[in-house]
């Protein structure tokens, strides 16, 4: 119930709408409860042959009750729909805000398809709970309370017979809810797995074709789809038993009312007339109809609970990378970066960095080289505070990065990644992400500085050319130069180049290197590289091995030492020569 109450808390943000909906539901139910009484009077009048006097007034009263009920229902539904949409916007906004603020470690351990499934499909299931639960559930509960009160007031003996099935239905519904909650949780997880596989196949379409993996992927998809089908059918089969069983129990209650009510009309004709029996049969219908509805909502609530749990799992994820309570101002440029006695590890693994100390001189280029897994990208992640150090500190001009707001820190860092990310849109759209108020001249200057204007100017619509999702219509080198142009336009004091040329050919590398040379002028720069040819001009080269610095110097100094760097240089030079 904790999850259901938490979903309900979103409703209480709009109290006047919530109470207004409830008030309209009470009014609508009140007019509905009058109908059996009036119908009973009409039947008794007909069977007692009291004449036509007052008959049409009673019929008019029935019409008025139905008209008022439906008018109030219409207002209630409209108000409830507005309330529902406000709640959904709040829920989706909270989810999106949380997604944007989640630490990198959350995405490291979860599949994108499962996350998308939580935000889209699970929120839609919660939407059904909010819509049907508040709109239909509240009306059903009010009707149950009102009908029960009216019945006990009129004829307690028949009322007792009518409510006999209710405890049985409650017990069965609770058992059904518990079993279905577990099963629907598995359904939602299986749906997330299927979504993840689908997204993976879409993103890896070219690889699937080039490696002839269509049959393999089809088999994987079929297995996941079959798992989802199995859990879904399991829930449906349980409902196919639960619904009819409840229906039969309700029918027995109706039979009891007809049987005993008919008996009373024979044995107590003065106090229990035919009209009274009609009245009770109508009350019987009014009682069991919402009971059946609540029973069906029970199945939907089980689905909604499973989805809500997955939504709140995301909303409740602890954000450990956050702004300090009293942040410091961003330091004056140029920036000197210092890693002081840093220890760091991912989750429960051994330290990736141990007693790591490094100073990056202000306005100079510092390059990190080493084998895969040496800790190069980890240094960049710590500098951007995607993770916090386990021990030690990372500081800019003596200010610990943990004492700065995340926005202040990251807006002053320009990142050029190995796998450049571009949004679906135009070249202009992607450049303006760096500075929304940039002029046409500034955009062109940034493109020229990144050696990108030569190809952008030849595109069909220039900067207004659509480049597709993730820049699919551009080559890797073109995408890389656009990301460099974006950083140039932002003009940050600190730049990180994470293996920016590792996935391109030698000719393209030369163009990107020229763009990089323009970018790093008078900026504090961290270069992460596998290709040593890209760090020849670095002011300081740091060689990492298993999270420790083993050599430091310029290119010439490190060759003179004839150590680890010199061996790497010799291997790469031999490969190039071959």
mmCIF file of N, CA and C in Angstrom, residues 339-343 354-358 391-393:
data_model
loop_
_atom_site.group_PDB
_atom_site.id
_atom_site.type_symbol
_atom_site.label_atom_id
_atom_site.label_comp_id
_atom_site.label_asym_id
_atom_site.label_seq_id
_atom_site.Cartn_x
_atom_site.Cartn_y
_atom_site.Cartn_z
ATOM 1 N N UNK A 339 45.739 16.903 -8.934
ATOM 2 C CA UNK A 339 45.262 15.673 -8.309
ATOM 3 C C UNK A 339 46.213 15.387 -7.150
ATOM 4 N N UNK A 340 45.680 15.353 -5.922
ATOM 5 C CA UNK A 340 46.535 15.192 -4.745
ATOM 6 C C UNK A 340 46.219 13.887 -4.018
ATOM 7 N N UNK A 341 47.150 12.941 -4.084
ATOM 8 C CA UNK A 341 47.040 11.656 -3.354
ATOM 9 C C UNK A 341 45.681 10.996 -3.549
ATOM 10 N N UNK A 342 45.271 10.876 -4.803
ATOM 11 C CA UNK A 342 43.936 10.373 -5.130
ATOM 12 C C UNK A 342 43.910 8.849 -5.145
ATOM 13 N N UNK A 343 42.926 8.290 -4.444
ATOM 14 C CA UNK A 343 42.574 6.871 -4.560
ATOM 15 C C UNK A 343 41.174 6.806 -5.154
ATOM 16 N N UNK A 354 45.767 4.716 -7.323
ATOM 17 C CA UNK A 354 46.280 4.586 -5.959
ATOM 18 C C UNK A 354 47.338 5.651 -5.706
ATOM 19 N N UNK A 355 47.077 6.491 -4.696
ATOM 20 C CA UNK A 355 48.011 7.566 -4.335
ATOM 21 C C UNK A 355 48.460 8.335 -5.582
ATOM 22 N N UNK A 356 47.469 8.701 -6.403
ATOM 23 C CA UNK A 356 47.724 9.353 -7.690
ATOM 24 C C UNK A 356 47.842 10.860 -7.485
ATOM 25 N N UNK A 357 48.991 11.419 -7.843
ATOM 26 C CA UNK A 357 49.212 12.863 -7.734
ATOM 27 C C UNK A 357 49.711 13.395 -9.069
ATOM 28 N N UNK A 358 49.084 14.473 -9.527
ATOM 29 C CA UNK A 358 49.428 15.044 -10.830
ATOM 30 C C UNK A 358 49.075 16.524 -10.834
ATOM 31 N N UNK A 391 39.735 8.809 -1.861
ATOM 32 C CA UNK A 391 40.656 9.529 -0.980
ATOM 33 C C UNK A 391 41.345 10.610 -1.800
ATOM 34 N N UNK A 392 41.850 11.648 -1.100
ATOM 35 C CA UNK A 392 42.553 12.711 -1.795
ATOM 36 C C UNK A 392 41.612 13.769 -2.330
ATOM 37 N N UNK A 393 42.107 14.550 -3.315
ATOM 38 C CA UNK A 393 41.291 15.642 -3.848
ATOM 39 C C UNK A 393 41.700 15.976 -5.271
#
